[in-house]
Coordinates of C-alpha atoms and ligand atoms in Angstrom, one line a residue:
M1 CA 93.7 53.4 106.0
P2 CA 94.0 51.2 102.9
V3 CA 95.4 52.6 99.6
P4 CA 92.3 53.8 97.7
L5 CA 91.2 51.8 94.7
Y6 CA 91.8 54.5 92.2
I7 CA 95.4 54.7 93.2
Q8 CA 95.8 51.0 92.9
I9 CA 94.4 51.1 89.4
R10 CA 96.6 54.1 88.6
E11 CA 99.6 52.2 89.7
A12 CA 98.6 49.1 87.8
L13 CA 98.2 51.1 84.6
T14 CA 101.5 52.9 85.2
E15 CA 103.2 49.5 85.4
R16 CA 101.7 48.6 82.0
I17 CA 103.1 51.8 80.5
H18 CA 106.6 51.6 82.1
S19 CA 107.0 47.9 81.3
G20 CA 106.2 48.6 77.7
E21 CA 103.1 46.4 77.6
W22 CA 101.3 49.6 76.5
T23 CA 103.6 51.5 74.1
P24 CA 103.3 55.2 73.3
G25 CA 100.3 55.8 71.0
T26 CA 98.4 52.8 72.3
R27 CA 94.7 53.5 72.7
L28 CA 93.4 52.6 76.1
P29 CA 90.5 50.1 76.4
A30 CA 87.1 51.8 76.8
E31 CA 86.3 52.9 80.4
R32 CA 83.6 50.2 80.8
E33 CA 86.2 47.5 79.9
L34 CA 88.5 48.9 82.6
C35 CA 85.6 48.9 85.1
A36 CA 84.9 45.3 84.3
E37 CA 88.6 44.3 84.6
F38 CA 89.1 46.0 88.0
G39 CA 85.6 45.4 89.2
T40 CA 85.0 49.1 90.1
S41 CA 82.7 52.0 89.2
R42 CA 83.3 54.4 86.3
M43 CA 84.1 57.2 88.7
T44 CA 87.0 55.2 90.2
V45 CA 88.4 54.4 86.8
R46 CA 88.0 58.1 85.8
Q47 CA 89.9 59.3 88.8
A48 CA 92.8 56.9 88.0
L49 CA 92.9 58.0 84.3
G50 CA 92.6 61.7 85.3
D51 CA 95.7 61.4 87.5
L52 CA 97.7 59.7 84.7
V53 CA 96.7 62.5 82.2
A54 CA 97.8 65.1 84.8
N55 CA 101.1 63.3 85.2
G56 CA 101.6 63.2 81.5
L57 CA 101.5 59.4 81.1
L58 CA 98.3 59.5 79.1
T59 CA 96.9 62.1 76.7
R60 CA 93.3 62.7 75.8
Q61 CA 92.3 63.4 72.2
Q62 CA 88.9 65.1 72.0
G63 CA 86.3 62.7 70.7
N64 CA 89.0 60.1 69.9
G65 CA 89.9 58.5 73.2
T66 CA 92.8 58.2 75.7
F67 CA 96.3 57.2 74.5
V68 CA 99.6 56.4 76.0
A69 CA 101.8 59.6 75.8
E70 CA 105.3 59.9 74.5
P71 CA 107.8 59.2 77.3
K72 CA 109.0 62.2 79.3
I73 CA 112.2 63.9 78.3
D74 CA 114.7 62.6 80.8
T75 CA 116.9 65.5 81.6
P76 CA 120.0 65.4 83.8
A77 CA 119.7 68.0 86.6
I78 CA 123.5 68.0 86.9
P79 CA 125.9 69.0 85.2
L80 CA 125.5 72.6 84.3
Q81 CA 124.4 72.7 80.7
S82 CA 122.3 74.7 78.3
F83 CA 118.9 73.9 77.0
T84 CA 120.4 73.4 73.5
V85 CA 122.9 70.8 74.8
T86 CA 120.2 69.0 76.8
M87 CA 117.9 68.7 73.8
D88 CA 120.8 67.7 71.5
R89 CA 121.7 64.9 73.9
Q90 CA 118.1 63.7 73.9
G91 CA 118.1 63.6 70.1
L92 CA 115.5 66.4 70.0
A93 CA 115.9 69.5 67.8
P94 CA 116.2 72.5 70.2
G95 CA 114.3 75.7 69.4
A96 CA 113.4 79.0 70.8
K97 CA 110.7 81.6 70.3
L98 CA 111.5 85.1 71.6
I99 CA 108.6 86.4 73.7
E100 CA 110.3 89.5 75.2
C101 CA 113.8 91.0 75.0
K102 CA 114.5 94.3 76.7
T103 CA 116.8 96.1 79.2
I104 CA 115.5 96.9 82.6
S105 CA 117.0 98.4 85.8
T106 CA 117.8 95.9 88.5
T107 CA 115.3 95.5 91.2
R108 CA 116.6 94.9 94.7
E109 CA 116.3 91.2 94.2
L110 CA 118.1 91.1 90.9
A111 CA 120.8 93.3 92.3
R112 CA 121.3 90.9 95.1
L113 CA 121.3 87.8 93.0
L114 CA 123.6 89.1 90.3
K115 CA 125.8 91.1 92.7
L116 CA 125.0 94.4 90.9
K117 CA 124.2 97.9 92.1
L118 CA 120.6 98.9 92.4
G119 CA 119.5 100.4 89.0
E120 CA 122.2 98.8 86.9
R121 CA 121.0 97.7 83.5
V122 CA 120.1 94.0 82.9
Y123 CA 118.8 92.3 79.8
R124 CA 115.6 90.5 80.4
I125 CA 115.0 87.8 77.9
V126 CA 111.9 85.6 77.8
R127 CA 112.0 82.6 75.5
L128 CA 109.7 79.7 74.9
R129 CA 111.9 76.7 74.4
T130 CA 110.9 73.8 72.2
G131 CA 112.1 70.3 71.5
N132 CA 111.1 69.0 68.1
K133 CA 108.9 72.1 67.9
Q134 CA 106.9 71.0 71.0
P135 CA 106.9 73.6 73.9
I136 CA 109.0 72.3 76.8
A137 CA 109.9 75.3 78.9
L138 CA 109.5 79.0 79.4
E139 CA 112.6 80.8 80.4
Y140 CA 112.9 84.2 82.1
S141 CA 116.6 85.0 81.9
H142 CA 118.6 88.0 83.1
F143 CA 122.1 89.0 82.1
P144 CA 124.0 92.1 83.3
A145 CA 124.2 94.4 80.3
R146 CA 127.8 95.6 81.1
L147 CA 129.1 92.0 80.8
C148 CA 127.5 91.3 77.4
P149 CA 126.7 94.6 75.7
G150 CA 124.6 94.0 72.6
L151 CA 123.4 90.6 73.6
D152 CA 119.9 91.6 72.5
K153 CA 121.2 92.1 68.9
F154 CA 122.0 88.4 68.4
D155 CA 119.7 85.9 66.9
L156 CA 118.3 84.5 70.2
E157 CA 115.8 82.2 68.5
R158 CA 118.5 80.3 66.5
R159 CA 121.5 80.5 68.7
S160 CA 122.3 79.1 72.2
I161 CA 122.8 82.0 74.6
Y162 CA 125.4 80.0 76.5
R163 CA 127.3 79.7 73.2
I164 CA 127.0 83.4 72.5
L165 CA 128.2 84.3 76.0
E166 CA 131.2 82.0 75.4
K167 CA 132.1 82.9 71.8
E168 CA 131.3 86.6 71.7
F169 CA 131.9 87.7 75.3
N170 CA 134.3 85.2 76.6
L171 CA 132.0 84.4 79.5
V172 CA 132.3 80.7 80.3
L173 CA 129.8 79.5 82.9
V174 CA 131.4 76.9 85.1
R175 CA 129.2 76.8 88.2
A176 CA 125.6 77.5 89.2
D177 CA 123.4 77.7 92.2
Q178 CA 120.1 76.1 91.4
T179 CA 116.8 75.3 93.1
L180 CA 113.9 73.2 92.0
E181 CA 110.3 73.5 93.2
P182 CA 106.9 72.7 92.0
T183 CA 104.5 75.3 90.7
I184 CA 101.5 75.7 88.5
A185 CA 100.9 77.3 85.1
R186 CA 99.4 80.8 85.1
R187 CA 97.2 81.6 82.1
F188 CA 99.9 83.4 80.2
E189 CA 102.4 80.6 80.7
A190 CA 99.7 77.9 80.1
E191 CA 98.9 79.4 76.7
L192 CA 102.5 79.5 75.6
L193 CA 103.4 76.1 77.0
K194 CA 100.1 74.6 75.6
V195 CA 98.9 73.2 78.9
Q196 CA 95.8 73.8 81.0
E197 CA 95.9 76.8 83.3
G198 CA 96.9 75.3 86.7
A199 CA 98.8 72.4 85.2
P200 CA 101.9 71.3 87.2
L201 CA 105.2 72.9 86.2
M202 CA 108.7 72.6 87.6
L203 CA 110.4 75.8 88.5
W204 CA 114.2 75.9 88.2
E205 CA 115.9 79.1 89.4
R206 CA 119.6 79.4 88.5
V207 CA 122.4 81.9 89.1
S208 CA 125.4 81.0 87.0
F209 CA 129.0 82.0 87.5
T210 CA 132.3 82.1 85.7
T211 CA 135.5 80.7 87.2
D212 CA 136.3 84.1 88.9
G213 CA 132.9 84.1 90.6
T214 CA 131.2 86.7 88.3
A215 CA 127.5 86.2 88.3
V216 CA 126.4 86.2 84.6
E217 CA 122.9 84.9 84.6
Y218 CA 119.8 84.7 86.7
A219 CA 117.2 82.4 85.1
K220 CA 113.8 81.3 86.2
D221 CA 112.7 78.4 84.0
L222 CA 109.3 76.8 84.0
Y223 CA 109.4 73.2 82.6
R224 CA 106.2 71.3 81.7
G225 CA 105.6 68.7 84.4
D226 CA 104.0 66.4 81.9
R227 CA 106.9 66.4 79.4
T228 CA 110.0 66.4 81.5
R229 CA 111.6 64.8 84.4
F230 CA 114.9 65.4 86.0
R231 CA 117.5 62.8 86.8
L232 CA 119.9 63.0 89.7
N233 CA 122.7 60.5 90.1
L234 CA 123.5 60.3 93.8
E235 CA 126.8 59.0 95.3
L236 CA 128.0 58.6 98.8
P237 CA 130.2 61.6 99.8
K238 CA 133.9 60.6 99.5
Ligands
LIG301 C1 119.0 76.2 80.5 C2 119.2 77.0 81.7 C3 119.0 78.4 81.5 C4 119.8 79.0 80.4 C5 119.5 78.2 79.1 C6 120.5 78.6 78.0 O1 117.6 76.2 80.1 N1 118.4 76.5 82.8 O2 119.4 79.1 82.8 O3 119.5 80.3 80.2 O4 119.7 76.8 79.4 O5 120.1 77.8 76.9 P1 120.7 78.1 75.4 O6 122.2 78.2 75.6 O7 120.3 76.9 74.7 O8 120.1 79.3 74.9

C-alpha cells in the first residue's frame, strides 16, 4: 500500500517547519495554493493540515488563517526535576494555579503506591502549571500528610513544591519510578488546559523517593501533547 497523499503532504510541510523555511508565526498559503502546488484536492490538503494542527505544529486562528505554531517545549524526561526547574531551564516563567488542595484518606491504590496504611491522610493537590502564563500541564499530586504536615498552608501557586519539601521538611527527592503513556483530554481537563475535548495529552505517573526509600509523592501529570515533547538521551549499557 503506498503512503497516502495527505501523509506525504503533511511530511513535506513538517519539513518546511523543522528546517526553518517557515518560522513560527508564518501564515500558511491559502488552501487552493497548496492544492495547486501538490496537485491534489482540497480534502487531501485539509487532512494534512488537520493532522499538523492536532500535532501542535500549526495553529488555526478563527477567521484569520493557519499559522506555524511556536516550537514545542523540549523537556528532558530524565533527570528527576521539578516543573519549576524544567521551565526555568527552557527560559520560560513557571507558574501554578491551585485548582484543589485537600486532605483525603488513602485509597487502596494510593496506600500501595505510597507505602501507607489504608486510611492514612494524604494531601491531594491539583495544580494547573503554566509556562509564560500559557497552560502546559495539569498535575494531580499526593503527599503523605505525616511527612509534610501543613504543606497545604504554603503558597503553592508561587513556590515550587519540591523546594518546599526540601527546605521546610528536609525531604530531598533523589529517585522516581515514572511511566509515560498517551491519553486524551476530558472536558474538565480540556477547559483548564485550553485544548479541545479529546485532544492528545501525555500522562506521566511518578512515585518519588528520598535516599532512604521513603515514598514522598505520587503524581499524575497531564501534559499538553501540542506544546511539549520529551527528550530521552540513550546510551549503550556499560
Ligand atoms: C513535576 C513532576 C511532579 C511534581 C512537580 C513539582 O511536574 N512531574 O511530580 O509534583 O514537578 O513541581 P514544583 O516543584 O515546580 O512545584
